[in-house]
Short mmCIF file of C-alpha atoms in Angstrom, two decimals:
data_model
loop_
_atom_site.label_atom_id
_atom_site.label_comp_id
_atom_site.label_asym_id
_atom_site.label_seq_id
_atom_site.Cartn_x
_atom_site.Cartn_y
_atom_site.Cartn_z
CA UNK A 162 8.93 61.35 -24.49
CA UNK A 163 11.10 62.36 -27.44
CA UNK A 164 10.31 61.29 -31.00
CA UNK A 165 13.09 60.83 -33.56
CA UNK A 166 13.09 60.70 -37.32
CA UNK A 167 15.45 61.53 -40.15
CA UNK A 168 18.59 60.13 -41.71
CA UNK A 169 20.78 60.16 -38.64
CA UNK A 170 23.67 57.70 -38.56
CA UNK A 171 22.85 56.77 -34.94
CA UNK A 172 19.71 57.12 -32.83
CA UNK A 173 20.43 57.62 -29.18
CA UNK A 174 17.14 57.31 -27.31
CA UNK A 175 16.08 56.30 -23.87
CA UNK A 176 14.13 53.49 -22.24
CA UNK A 177 12.41 53.74 -18.87
CA UNK A 178 12.65 50.66 -16.75
CA UNK A 179 10.07 49.53 -14.24
CA UNK A 180 11.64 51.75 -11.54
CA UNK A 181 11.57 54.72 -13.94
CA UNK A 182 15.37 54.84 -14.30
CA UNK A 183 16.27 56.20 -17.71
CA UNK A 184 18.62 53.95 -19.63
CA UNK A 185 20.28 55.00 -22.92
CA UNK A 186 19.99 52.68 -25.89
CA UNK A 187 22.28 53.09 -28.91
CA UNK A 188 20.84 51.68 -32.11
CA UNK A 189 22.92 50.73 -35.19
CA UNK A 190 23.29 52.88 -38.29
CA UNK A 191 20.80 52.96 -41.09
CA UNK A 192 23.36 51.27 -43.32
CA UNK A 193 23.01 48.07 -41.27
CA UNK A 194 19.32 48.25 -41.52
CA UNK A 195 16.47 45.91 -42.21
CA UNK A 196 13.68 47.00 -39.90
CA UNK A 197 12.40 50.36 -38.78
CA UNK A 198 11.75 50.34 -35.03
CA UNK A 199 12.71 52.38 -32.00
CA UNK A 200 11.95 52.12 -28.31
CA UNK A 201 9.94 55.11 -27.16
CA UNK A 202 8.94 54.34 -23.62
CA UNK A 203 8.46 51.51 -21.19
CA UNK A 204 5.17 50.61 -19.58
CA UNK A 205 5.78 48.08 -16.81
CA UNK A 206 7.06 44.98 -18.66
CA UNK A 207 6.18 46.26 -22.16
CA UNK A 208 8.13 48.34 -24.63
CA UNK A 209 6.29 50.48 -27.18
CA UNK A 210 7.89 50.72 -30.61
CA UNK A 211 7.55 53.35 -33.27
CA UNK A 212 8.48 53.17 -36.91
CA UNK A 213 10.96 55.81 -38.03
CA UNK A 214 11.89 57.07 -41.49
CA UNK A 215 15.12 55.06 -41.62
CA UNK A 216 15.62 51.31 -41.61
CA UNK A 217 17.92 49.47 -39.29
CA UNK A 218 18.18 46.10 -37.68
CA UNK A 219 16.95 46.09 -34.10
CA UNK A 220 18.87 43.56 -31.98
CA UNK A 221 17.54 41.97 -28.81
CA UNK A 222 17.68 45.11 -26.70
CA UNK A 223 15.85 43.84 -23.66
CA UNK A 224 15.53 40.23 -22.56
CA UNK A 225 12.13 38.66 -21.89
CA UNK A 226 10.09 41.68 -22.94
CA UNK A 227 7.44 42.32 -25.58
CA UNK A 228 7.85 45.16 -28.06
CA UNK A 229 4.76 46.96 -29.37
CA UNK A 230 4.40 48.99 -32.54
CA UNK A 231 2.93 52.35 -31.59
CA UNK A 232 0.01 53.96 -33.44
CA UNK A 233 1.01 55.84 -36.55
CA UNK A 234 1.69 59.42 -35.53
CA UNK A 235 0.55 62.71 -37.06
CA UNK A 236 2.41 63.47 -40.24
CA UNK A 237 3.16 59.83 -41.05
CA UNK A 238 1.76 59.28 -44.55
CA UNK A 239 1.13 55.63 -43.77
CA UNK A 240 -1.61 56.86 -41.43
CA UNK A 241 -4.83 57.05 -43.52
CA UNK A 242 -5.84 60.26 -41.71
CA UNK A 243 -2.76 61.92 -43.21
CA UNK A 244 -3.58 61.04 -46.82
CA UNK A 245 -3.79 64.04 -49.14
CA UNK A 246 -7.28 65.55 -49.61
CA UNK A 247 -7.32 64.45 -53.25
CA UNK A 248 -6.51 60.86 -52.32
CA UNK A 249 -9.15 60.91 -49.56
CA UNK A 250 -11.84 62.10 -51.96
CA UNK A 251 -10.89 59.57 -54.62
CA UNK A 252 -11.20 56.80 -52.03
CA UNK A 253 -14.42 58.23 -50.57
CA UNK A 254 -16.12 58.53 -53.96
CA UNK A 255 -14.88 55.07 -54.90
CA UNK A 256 -16.25 53.58 -51.69
CA UNK A 257 -19.61 55.36 -51.99
CA UNK A 258 -19.88 54.19 -55.60
CA UNK A 259 -20.23 50.61 -54.35
CA UNK A 260 -23.35 51.59 -52.43
CA UNK A 261 -24.68 53.24 -55.59
CA UNK A 262 -23.94 50.21 -57.80
CA UNK A 263 -25.65 47.86 -55.33
CA UNK A 264 -28.66 50.18 -54.92
CA UNK A 265 -29.17 50.51 -58.67
CA UNK A 266 -29.01 46.72 -59.08
CA UNK A 267 -31.53 46.25 -56.27
CA UNK A 268 -34.24 48.39 -57.89
CA UNK A 269 -33.63 48.11 -61.66
CA UNK A 270 -34.33 44.38 -61.51
CA UNK A 271 -38.09 45.04 -61.15
CA UNK A 272 -38.27 46.88 -64.47
CA UNK A 273 -37.48 43.67 -66.35
CA UNK A 274 -40.40 41.63 -64.99
CA UNK A 275 -42.30 41.42 -68.29
CA UNK A 276 -39.50 40.05 -70.44
CA UNK A 277 -38.28 37.79 -67.60
CA UNK A 278 -41.71 36.21 -67.15
CA UNK A 279 -41.85 35.66 -70.91
CA UNK A 280 -38.34 34.23 -71.29
CA UNK A 281 -38.24 32.07 -68.15
CA UNK A 282 -41.91 31.05 -68.18
CA UNK A 283 -42.31 32.03 -64.53
CA UNK A 284 -45.02 33.76 -62.52
CA UNK A 285 -45.02 37.36 -61.33
CA UNK A 286 -44.70 36.13 -57.75
CA UNK A 287 -41.56 34.17 -58.64
CA UNK A 288 -40.07 37.21 -60.35
CA UNK A 289 -40.91 39.32 -57.30
CA UNK A 290 -39.07 36.82 -55.10
CA UNK A 291 -35.86 38.00 -56.76
CA UNK A 292 -36.53 41.56 -55.58
CA UNK A 293 -37.25 40.38 -52.03
CA UNK A 294 -34.27 38.03 -51.84
CA UNK A 295 -31.89 40.86 -52.61
CA UNK A 296 -33.23 42.79 -49.61
CA UNK A 297 -32.96 39.66 -47.44
CA UNK A 298 -29.30 39.24 -48.41
CA UNK A 299 -28.67 42.90 -47.59
CA UNK A 300 -30.22 42.44 -44.15
CA UNK A 301 -28.65 39.15 -43.07
CA UNK A 302 -25.13 39.08 -44.51
CA UNK A 303 -23.60 42.01 -42.56
CA UNK A 304 -24.45 40.31 -39.26
CA UNK A 305 -21.86 37.67 -40.13
CA UNK A 306 -19.43 39.47 -42.44
CA UNK A 307 -19.10 42.79 -40.58
CA UNK A 308 -16.55 41.21 -38.22
CA UNK A 309 -14.36 39.98 -41.05
CA UNK A 310 -12.96 43.42 -41.85
CA UNK A 311 -11.79 43.68 -38.25
CA UNK A 312 -9.68 40.56 -38.84
CA UNK A 313 -8.62 40.83 -42.48
CA UNK A 314 -8.91 44.53 -43.30
CA UNK A 315 -11.23 46.57 -45.49
CA UNK A 316 -9.34 46.40 -48.79
CA UNK A 317 -9.60 42.62 -49.05
CA UNK A 318 -13.35 42.78 -48.59
CA UNK A 319 -13.78 45.56 -51.14
CA UNK A 320 -11.98 43.33 -53.63
CA UNK A 321 -13.86 40.13 -52.75
CA UNK A 322 -17.27 41.82 -52.48
CA UNK A 323 -17.01 43.76 -55.74
CA UNK A 324 -15.74 40.72 -57.64
CA UNK A 325 -18.40 38.36 -56.28
CA UNK A 326 -21.12 40.96 -56.79
CA UNK A 327 -20.13 41.19 -60.46
CA UNK A 328 -20.22 37.40 -60.75
CA UNK A 329 -23.74 37.24 -59.28
CA UNK A 330 -24.86 39.68 -61.98
CA UNK A 331 -23.31 37.38 -64.59
CA UNK A 332 -25.14 34.47 -62.97
CA UNK A 333 -28.48 36.29 -63.29
CA UNK A 334 -27.83 37.35 -66.88
CA UNK A 335 -27.11 33.73 -67.90
CA UNK A 336 -29.77 32.11 -65.69
CA UNK A 337 -31.75 29.36 -67.47
CA UNK A 338 -34.60 29.49 -64.94
CA UNK A 339 -36.08 31.76 -62.30
CA UNK A 340 -34.76 29.62 -59.41
CA UNK A 341 -31.18 30.49 -60.39
CA UNK A 342 -32.20 34.15 -60.56
CA UNK A 343 -33.65 34.05 -57.04
CA UNK A 344 -30.54 32.40 -55.56
CA UNK A 345 -28.21 34.78 -57.39
CA UNK A 346 -30.21 37.78 -56.21
CA UNK A 347 -29.82 36.69 -52.59
CA UNK A 348 -26.06 36.40 -52.96
CA UNK A 349 -25.98 39.66 -54.89
CA UNK A 350 -27.64 41.39 -51.95
CA UNK A 351 -25.23 39.69 -49.54
CA UNK A 352 -22.08 40.75 -51.40
CA UNK A 353 -23.50 44.17 -52.22
CA UNK A 354 -24.30 44.85 -48.57
CA UNK A 355 -20.91 43.56 -47.39
CA UNK A 356 -19.17 46.08 -49.60
CA UNK A 357 -21.58 48.90 -48.77
CA UNK A 358 -21.29 48.44 -45.00
CA UNK A 359 -17.54 49.00 -45.28
CA UNK A 360 -18.07 52.53 -46.59
CA UNK A 361 -18.88 54.11 -43.23
CA UNK A 362 -15.80 52.47 -41.73
CA UNK A 363 -13.60 53.73 -44.56
CA UNK A 364 -14.90 57.27 -44.08
CA UNK A 365 -14.20 57.04 -40.35
CA UNK A 366 -10.68 55.76 -41.10
CA UNK A 367 -9.57 58.60 -43.36
CA UNK A 368 -11.56 61.64 -42.17
CA UNK A 369 -11.44 63.30 -38.77
CA UNK A 370 -14.77 63.48 -36.89
CA UNK A 371 -15.49 67.10 -37.80
CA UNK A 372 -14.79 66.34 -41.49
CA UNK A 373 -17.15 63.37 -41.91
CA UNK A 374 -20.43 65.23 -42.48
CA UNK A 375 -20.19 65.67 -46.25
CA UNK A 376 -18.64 62.23 -46.96
CA UNK A 377 -21.35 60.47 -44.91
CA UNK A 378 -24.07 62.48 -46.65
CA UNK A 379 -22.56 61.49 -49.99
CA UNK A 380 -22.78 57.87 -48.88
CA UNK A 381 -26.46 58.20 -47.95
CA UNK A 382 -27.29 60.01 -51.18
CA UNK A 383 -25.51 57.31 -53.15
CA UNK A 384 -27.60 54.56 -51.54
CA UNK A 385 -31.01 56.18 -51.97
CA UNK A 386 -30.54 58.16 -55.20
CA UNK A 387 -29.29 55.06 -57.01
CA UNK A 388 -32.57 53.30 -56.19
CA UNK A 389 -34.18 55.75 -58.62
CA UNK A 390 -31.38 56.08 -61.15
CA UNK A 391 -31.17 52.32 -61.82
CA UNK A 392 -34.81 51.86 -62.95
CA UNK A 393 -34.64 55.08 -64.97
CA UNK A 394 -31.93 53.58 -67.19
CA UNK A 395 -33.33 50.04 -67.03
CA UNK A 396 -36.73 51.20 -68.32
CA UNK A 397 -35.32 52.17 -71.70
CA UNK A 398 -33.33 48.91 -71.89
CA UNK A 399 -36.48 46.88 -71.21
CA UNK A 400 -38.38 48.95 -73.80
CA UNK A 401 -36.02 47.71 -76.54
CA UNK A 402 -37.38 44.34 -77.79
CA UNK A 403 -33.89 43.15 -78.71
CA UNK A 404 -32.53 43.76 -75.19
CA UNK A 405 -34.86 43.04 -72.26
CA UNK A 406 -34.13 41.88 -68.72
CA UNK A 407 -30.89 40.05 -69.48
CA UNK A 408 -29.29 43.20 -70.84
CA UNK A 409 -30.31 45.07 -67.69
CA UNK A 410 -28.11 42.58 -65.87
CA UNK A 411 -25.31 42.77 -68.46
CA UNK A 412 -25.16 46.52 -68.00
CA UNK A 413 -24.73 45.91 -64.28
CA UNK A 414 -21.97 43.41 -65.07
CA UNK A 415 -20.14 46.09 -67.07
CA UNK A 416 -20.60 48.75 -64.40
CA UNK A 417 -19.60 46.47 -61.52
CA UNK A 418 -16.62 45.24 -63.56
CA UNK A 419 -15.41 48.80 -64.03
CA UNK A 420 -15.90 49.36 -60.32
CA UNK A 421 -13.87 46.25 -59.49
CA UNK A 422 -10.97 47.62 -61.57
CA UNK A 423 -11.24 50.98 -59.80
CA UNK A 424 -10.97 49.20 -56.43
CA UNK A 425 -7.72 47.58 -57.54
CA UNK A 426 -6.36 50.90 -58.80
CA UNK A 427 -7.44 53.41 -56.17
CA UNK A 428 -8.31 51.70 -52.88
CA UNK A 429 -5.84 50.79 -50.16
CA UNK A 430 -6.06 49.44 -46.64
CA UNK A 431 -7.32 52.08 -44.19
CA UNK A 432 -8.01 50.22 -40.95
CA UNK A 433 -5.20 51.31 -38.64
CA UNK A 434 -5.25 48.19 -36.46
CA UNK A 435 -4.76 46.00 -39.53
CA UNK A 436 -1.97 48.24 -40.86
CA UNK A 437 -0.09 48.09 -37.55
CA UNK A 438 -0.60 44.33 -37.28
CA UNK A 439 0.91 43.83 -40.71
CA UNK A 440 3.83 46.09 -39.82
CA UNK A 441 4.46 44.07 -36.66
CA UNK A 442 4.36 40.82 -38.63
CA UNK A 443 6.97 42.24 -41.01
CA UNK A 444 9.19 43.13 -38.06
CA UNK A 445 8.84 39.61 -36.66
CA UNK A 446 9.71 38.14 -40.03
CA UNK A 447 12.69 40.42 -40.66
CA UNK A 448 14.15 40.15 -37.17
CA UNK A 449 13.10 36.52 -36.62
CA UNK A 450 12.13 37.72 -33.15
CA UNK A 451 8.62 36.84 -31.97
CA UNK A 452 8.47 39.57 -29.31
CA UNK A 453 7.33 42.30 -31.71
CA UNK A 454 3.55 42.91 -31.75
CA UNK A 455 0.84 45.44 -32.50
CA UNK A 456 -1.55 46.51 -29.75
CA UNK A 457 -4.45 45.06 -31.73
CA UNK A 458 -2.92 41.60 -31.38
CA UNK A 459 -3.03 41.77 -27.58
CA UNK A 460 -6.08 40.13 -25.95
CA UNK A 461 -7.66 39.90 -29.39
CA UNK A 462 -11.03 38.12 -29.44
CA UNK A 463 -11.39 35.19 -31.80
CA UNK A 464 -13.18 35.60 -35.11
CA UNK A 465 -15.90 33.22 -33.91
CA UNK A 466 -16.42 35.40 -30.83
CA UNK A 467 -16.68 38.55 -32.94
CA UNK A 468 -19.21 36.91 -35.27
CA UNK A 469 -21.27 35.75 -32.29
CA UNK A 470 -21.38 39.28 -30.88
CA UNK A 471 -22.19 40.85 -34.27
CA UNK A 472 -25.07 38.39 -34.70
CA UNK A 473 -26.56 38.54 -31.20
CA UNK A 474 -26.05 42.10 -29.98
CA UNK A 475 -28.09 43.79 -32.77
CA UNK A 476 -30.95 41.39 -32.05
CA UNK A 477 -30.67 42.10 -28.32
CA UNK A 478 -30.90 45.86 -28.89
CA UNK A 479 -33.74 45.43 -31.36
CA UNK A 480 -35.73 43.37 -28.87
CA UNK A 481 -34.97 45.29 -25.66
CA UNK A 482 -34.30 48.97 -26.48
CA UNK A 483 -37.48 51.07 -27.06
CA UNK A 484 -35.53 53.71 -29.01
CA UNK A 485 -34.10 51.12 -31.41
CA UNK A 486 -37.45 49.34 -31.66
CA UNK A 487 -39.50 52.42 -32.51
CA UNK A 488 -37.10 53.87 -35.07
CA UNK A 489 -36.46 50.44 -36.62
CA UNK A 490 -40.18 49.87 -37.04
CA UNK A 491 -40.60 53.34 -38.54
CA UNK A 492 -37.77 53.16 -41.07
CA UNK A 493 -38.60 49.50 -41.73
CA UNK A 494 -42.15 50.40 -42.71
CA UNK A 495 -40.89 53.22 -44.95
CA UNK A 496 -38.37 50.90 -46.62
CA UNK A 497 -41.04 48.27 -47.16
CA UNK A 498 -43.31 50.83 -48.83
CA UNK A 499 -40.37 52.00 -50.96
CA UNK A 500 -39.83 48.45 -52.22
CA UNK A 501 -43.55 48.12 -52.94
CA UNK A 502 -43.35 51.30 -55.01
CA UNK A 503 -40.34 49.92 -56.87
CA UNK A 504 -42.41 46.80 -57.55
CA UNK A 505 -45.69 48.50 -58.49
CA UNK A 506 -45.17 52.03 -59.85
CA UNK A 507 -44.52 50.78 -63.39
CA UNK A 508 -47.78 48.84 -63.49
CA UNK A 509 -49.76 51.71 -62.00
CA UNK A 510 -48.56 54.35 -64.48
CA UNK A 511 -48.99 51.94 -67.38
CA UNK A 512 -52.57 51.17 -66.43
CA UNK A 513 -53.63 54.69 -65.42
CA UNK A 514 -51.73 56.87 -67.90
CA UNK A 515 -50.80 54.41 -70.63
CA UNK A 516 -47.06 54.95 -70.13
CA UNK A 517 -44.62 52.71 -71.96
CA UNK A 518 -41.90 50.78 -70.13
CA UNK A 519 -39.27 53.44 -70.84
CA UNK A 520 -41.53 56.22 -69.59
CA UNK A 521 -42.44 54.35 -66.40
CA UNK A 522 -38.73 53.80 -65.76
CA UNK A 523 -38.25 57.56 -65.96
CA UNK A 524 -40.89 57.96 -63.24
CA UNK A 525 -38.31 56.58 -60.80
CA UNK A 526 -36.20 59.70 -61.22
CA UNK A 527 -38.50 61.11 -58.52
CA UNK A 528 -36.62 58.88 -56.06
CA UNK A 529 -33.35 60.54 -57.03
CA UNK A 530 -34.81 64.05 -56.93
CA UNK A 531 -36.48 63.35 -53.59
CA UNK A 532 -33.24 62.08 -52.07
CA UNK A 533 -31.43 65.24 -53.17
CA UNK A 534 -34.17 67.38 -51.58
CA UNK A 535 -33.90 65.29 -48.44
CA UNK A 536 -30.16 65.87 -48.40
CA UNK A 537 -30.68 69.65 -48.57
CA UNK A 538 -33.20 69.41 -45.71
CA UNK A 539 -30.60 67.53 -43.66
CA UNK A 540 -28.12 70.37 -44.19
CA UNK A 541 -30.58 72.65 -42.40
CA UNK A 542 -31.15 69.99 -39.73
CA UNK A 543 -27.40 70.00 -39.02
CA UNK A 544 -27.59 73.74 -38.31
CA UNK A 545 -30.47 73.18 -35.89
CA UNK A 546 -28.51 70.40 -34.22
CA UNK A 547 -25.46 72.56 -33.57
CA UNK A 548 -27.70 75.35 -32.30
CA UNK A 549 -29.69 73.27 -29.79
CA UNK A 550 -27.52 70.26 -28.94
CA UNK A 551 -26.33 71.84 -25.68
CA UNK A 552 -29.96 71.97 -24.50
CA UNK A 553 -31.56 68.93 -26.10
CA UNK A 554 -28.67 66.46 -26.41
CA UNK A 555 -29.17 63.75 -29.07
CA UNK A 556 -32.83 64.79 -29.41
CA UNK A 557 -31.62 67.91 -31.26
CA UNK A 558 -31.32 65.52 -34.23
CA UNK A 559 -35.10 65.12 -34.38
CA UNK A 560 -36.39 68.53 -35.49
CA UNK A 561 -36.48 67.48 -39.14
CA UNK A 562 -37.91 64.05 -38.28
CA UNK A 563 -40.89 65.71 -36.60
CA UNK A 564 -41.63 67.67 -39.78
CA UNK A 565 -41.06 64.82 -42.22
CA UNK A 566 -43.26 62.48 -40.18
CA UNK A 567 -46.17 64.68 -41.36
CA UNK A 568 -44.89 65.31 -44.90
CA UNK A 569 -44.37 61.57 -45.54
CA UNK A 570 -48.03 60.43 -45.31
CA UNK A 571 -49.09 63.64 -47.05
CA UNK A 572 -46.99 62.72 -50.07
CA UNK A 573 -48.39 59.18 -49.98
CA UNK A 574 -52.00 60.47 -49.91
CA UNK A 575 -51.30 62.86 -52.80
CA UNK A 576 -49.95 59.95 -54.82
CA UNK A 577 -52.84 57.63 -53.87
CA UNK A 578 -55.65 60.08 -54.70
CA UNK A 579 -54.27 61.86 -57.77
CA UNK A 580 -53.03 58.89 -59.82
CA UNK A 581 -56.09 58.82 -62.08
CA UNK A 582 -56.68 59.69 -65.76
CA UNK A 583 -58.36 63.07 -65.13
CA UNK A 584 -55.37 64.38 -63.13
CA UNK A 585 -52.09 65.23 -64.94
CA UNK A 586 -49.37 62.65 -64.36
CA UNK A 587 -47.05 65.29 -62.88
CA UNK A 588 -49.27 65.62 -59.77
CA UNK A 589 -48.79 62.06 -58.41
CA UNK A 590 -45.10 62.40 -59.23
CA UNK A 591 -44.98 65.44 -56.94
CA UNK A 592 -46.49 63.26 -54.20
CA UNK A 593 -43.83 60.58 -54.85
CA UNK A 594 -41.10 63.21 -54.65
CA UNK A 595 -42.35 64.45 -51.27
CA UNK A 596 -42.50 60.87 -50.04
CA UNK A 597 -38.93 60.19 -51.12
CA UNK A 598 -37.57 63.47 -49.71
CA UNK A 599 -39.14 62.59 -46.36
CA UNK A 600 -37.96 58.97 -46.53
CA UNK A 601 -34.37 60.05 -47.17
CA UNK A 602 -34.44 62.63 -44.39
CA UNK A 603 -35.81 60.08 -41.92
CA UNK A 604 -33.22 57.52 -43.02
CA UNK A 605 -30.45 60.01 -42.31
CA UNK A 606 -31.95 61.05 -38.97
CA UNK A 607 -32.30 57.44 -37.81
CA UNK A 608 -28.65 56.83 -38.69
CA UNK A 609 -27.18 59.76 -36.75
CA UNK A 610 -29.64 59.69 -33.85
CA UNK A 611 -29.01 56.04 -32.99
CA UNK A 612 -25.26 56.63 -33.36
CA UNK A 613 -25.46 59.51 -30.88
CA UNK A 614 -27.61 57.62 -28.40
CA UNK A 615 -25.67 54.37 -28.31
CA UNK A 616 -22.06 55.52 -28.61
CA UNK A 617 -19.81 52.43 -28.39
CA UNK A 618 -22.80 50.23 -29.27
CA UNK A 619 -23.86 52.37 -32.24
CA UNK A 620 -22.82 49.81 -34.85
CA UNK A 621 -24.99 47.17 -33.18
CA UNK A 622 -27.96 49.54 -32.89
CA UNK A 623 -27.63 50.46 -36.57
CA UNK A 624 -27.25 46.80 -37.53
CA UNK A 625 -30.47 46.05 -35.65
CA UNK A 626 -32.44 48.70 -37.50
CA UNK A 627 -30.87 47.61 -40.80
CA UNK A 628 -32.00 44.04 -40.15
CA UNK A 629 -35.56 45.15 -39.37
CA UNK A 630 -35.60 47.52 -42.36
CA UNK A 631 -34.48 44.92 -44.87
CA UNK A 632 -36.68 42.13 -43.51
CA UNK A 633 -39.74 44.34 -44.02
CA UNK A 634 -38.41 45.27 -47.47
CA UNK A 635 -38.23 41.52 -48.14
CA UNK A 636 -41.79 40.80 -47.00
CA UNK A 637 -43.74 43.78 -48.35
CA UNK A 638 -43.36 43.13 -52.11
CA UNK A 639 -44.48 39.50 -51.67
CA UNK A 640 -48.05 40.51 -50.82
CA UNK A 641 -48.20 43.78 -52.81
CA UNK A 642 -49.61 42.29 -56.03
CA UNK A 643 -52.49 40.52 -54.28
CA UNK A 644 -53.14 43.62 -52.20
CA UNK A 645 -53.35 45.91 -55.23
CA UNK A 646 -55.56 43.42 -57.09
CA UNK A 647 -58.08 43.24 -54.25
CA UNK A 648 -57.99 46.84 -52.96
CA UNK A 649 -56.93 48.76 -56.10
CA UNK A 650 -53.88 51.02 -56.14
CA UNK A 651 -55.82 53.93 -54.67
CA UNK A 652 -57.02 52.23 -51.50
CA UNK A 653 -53.91 50.14 -50.94
CA UNK A 654 -51.75 53.28 -51.08
CA UNK A 655 -54.27 55.02 -48.80
CA UNK A 656 -53.91 52.21 -46.25
CA UNK A 657 -50.13 52.63 -46.24
CA UNK A 658 -50.57 56.39 -45.79
CA UNK A 659 -52.87 55.85 -42.78
CA UNK A 660 -50.29 53.53 -41.19
CA UNK A 661 -47.71 56.28 -41.73
CA UNK A 662 -50.09 58.72 -39.99
CA UNK A 663 -50.28 56.35 -37.01
CA UNK A 664 -46.47 56.51 -36.79
CA UNK A 665 -46.30 60.32 -36.67
CA UNK A 666 -45.99 60.36 -32.83
CA UNK A 667 -42.72 58.34 -32.87
CA UNK A 668 -40.28 61.25 -33.37
CA UNK A 669 -42.35 63.54 -31.14
CA UNK A 670 -42.35 61.09 -28.23
CA UNK A 671 -38.57 60.68 -28.54
CA UNK A 672 -38.06 64.42 -28.98
CA UNK A 673 -39.79 65.23 -25.69
CA UNK A 674 -39.14 62.07 -23.68
CA UNK A 675 -36.14 60.40 -25.32
CA UNK A 676 -33.72 61.19 -22.50
CA UNK A 677 -36.13 59.82 -19.86
CA UNK A 678 -36.66 56.64 -21.87
CA UNK A 679 -32.90 56.09 -22.14
CA UNK A 680 -32.43 56.67 -18.39
CA UNK A 681 -34.56 53.58 -17.73
CA UNK A 682 -32.42 51.43 -20.01
CA UNK A 683 -29.62 49.38 -18.34
CA UNK A 684 -27.57 49.62 -21.54
CA UNK A 685 -27.92 53.40 -21.70
CA UNK A 686 -26.79 53.61 -18.07
CA UNK A 687 -23.74 51.54 -19.00
CA UNK A 688 -22.99 53.85 -21.93
CA UNK A 689 -23.27 56.91 -19.68
CA UNK A 690 -20.87 55.29 -17.21
CA UNK A 691 -18.36 54.68 -20.03
CA UNK A 692 -18.64 58.30 -21.16
CA UNK A 693 -18.18 59.59 -17.61
CA UNK A 694 -15.09 57.41 -17.23
CA UNK A 695 -13.66 58.86 -20.44
CA UNK A 696 -14.31 62.39 -19.20
CA UNK A 697 -12.54 61.67 -15.92
CA UNK A 698 -9.60 60.15 -17.76
CA UNK A 699 -9.32 63.22 -19.99
CA UNK A 700 -9.44 65.53 -16.98
CA UNK A 701 -6.69 63.53 -15.27
CA UNK A 702 -4.50 63.88 -18.36
CA UNK A 703 -5.00 67.63 -18.29
#
């Protein structure tokens, strides 16, 4: 098959008919042009089209046939994979920033409890509901909205999500009562998660598989590190009597507004199927010929069907797959404890060490430091993976998880038993840092391990664990205050540490027996069959 491009006056190319007879086709000059298409090859009763660098009007070349726009080829700058490195990094950083903005908003809210309770005349439980509702929105919304980008493209949802997220922050800042705050927080989590879940897709669109390691790590760091950075800044805002909780939200309005402008300036559509569909629509409009289509338009499921699958398949995997269940429970517990810490650390350091609001906000920098340490640990895990993957398969992802499963409860016990007046405040902060480093490392391991294990169903497996993780993050803060009042901070934190100890076997069981467990799963057998079919197809091509 010959490819043509350039400013030639005529393009003489060939078309293969059903009986494989080559037929020449002479296309008009570029001067007559309106549309940029060329027949490349015939497949039974279909003709594949490719856009060239010159424009010309394509007449009805073949009667009663459909013409398909081919995938954008290497070197075509309309293909997101061929964007310049600078443009890719600008888009990657811009996309990851959304995850950071949403993460900071999720956690900084808790710092403003005191002034919110005073201004809105609400209870601590009602204020805590706002923290939980954000997590609930994060968990539920992607089940419905994740399919929308398949239909309408990523750029549109970056624009809508960032704009609506900013408006929810405005809604909170102007709220006359706590009920409005709670509702706005739920929608803030929903729009924040919708934008954040697009990031992984954007990275996959513009980077080749072997190039995605650093961008995906940047995404993970942005999510977790921002959970600590937000309260660090919010603490000093809350400490100012003339500012308080409303100004915490106004700062988020400003930041999310700047982000919205950056989306308009720097982001573009990156989903190839959507790009080709739009190109095909333009051809149909310009030629007034309805036979021109993109492959993505052929046998396309309805939006309702895609939403149904995106809602039900994650639940099916969560309820039936032991690997998804165990890791979802593990990371869900960790995320729930993290949200309890966000809710309670300020009160604990104020009561034990007499810290002011600004100082307790700075305590949350341990989350950021811990996530950076976890990132460095994952760099070493990647080396171990490449060294042992040929022997262990996906379980080569679990070396670090086995170590951090022990470090995690250790950090929790250090924090629980050293947060007292006779021990310097830096010691419990070291325990918090170890906890966060382990939590980040486990979060990253869960992400890549489930993706490796479930291949074409990876997005559903990850959606299932995300749902479990955020539901537990919703529930845990609601009983934390009563728990700390009855058990004290020391024994409540000790109980969480003991539960973490009970979960230590999870990565070890999967490390040694993960492949056997998957062999008993009907879905895993189906995935293996798909992979074998792909291997056979590749061998046949060779």
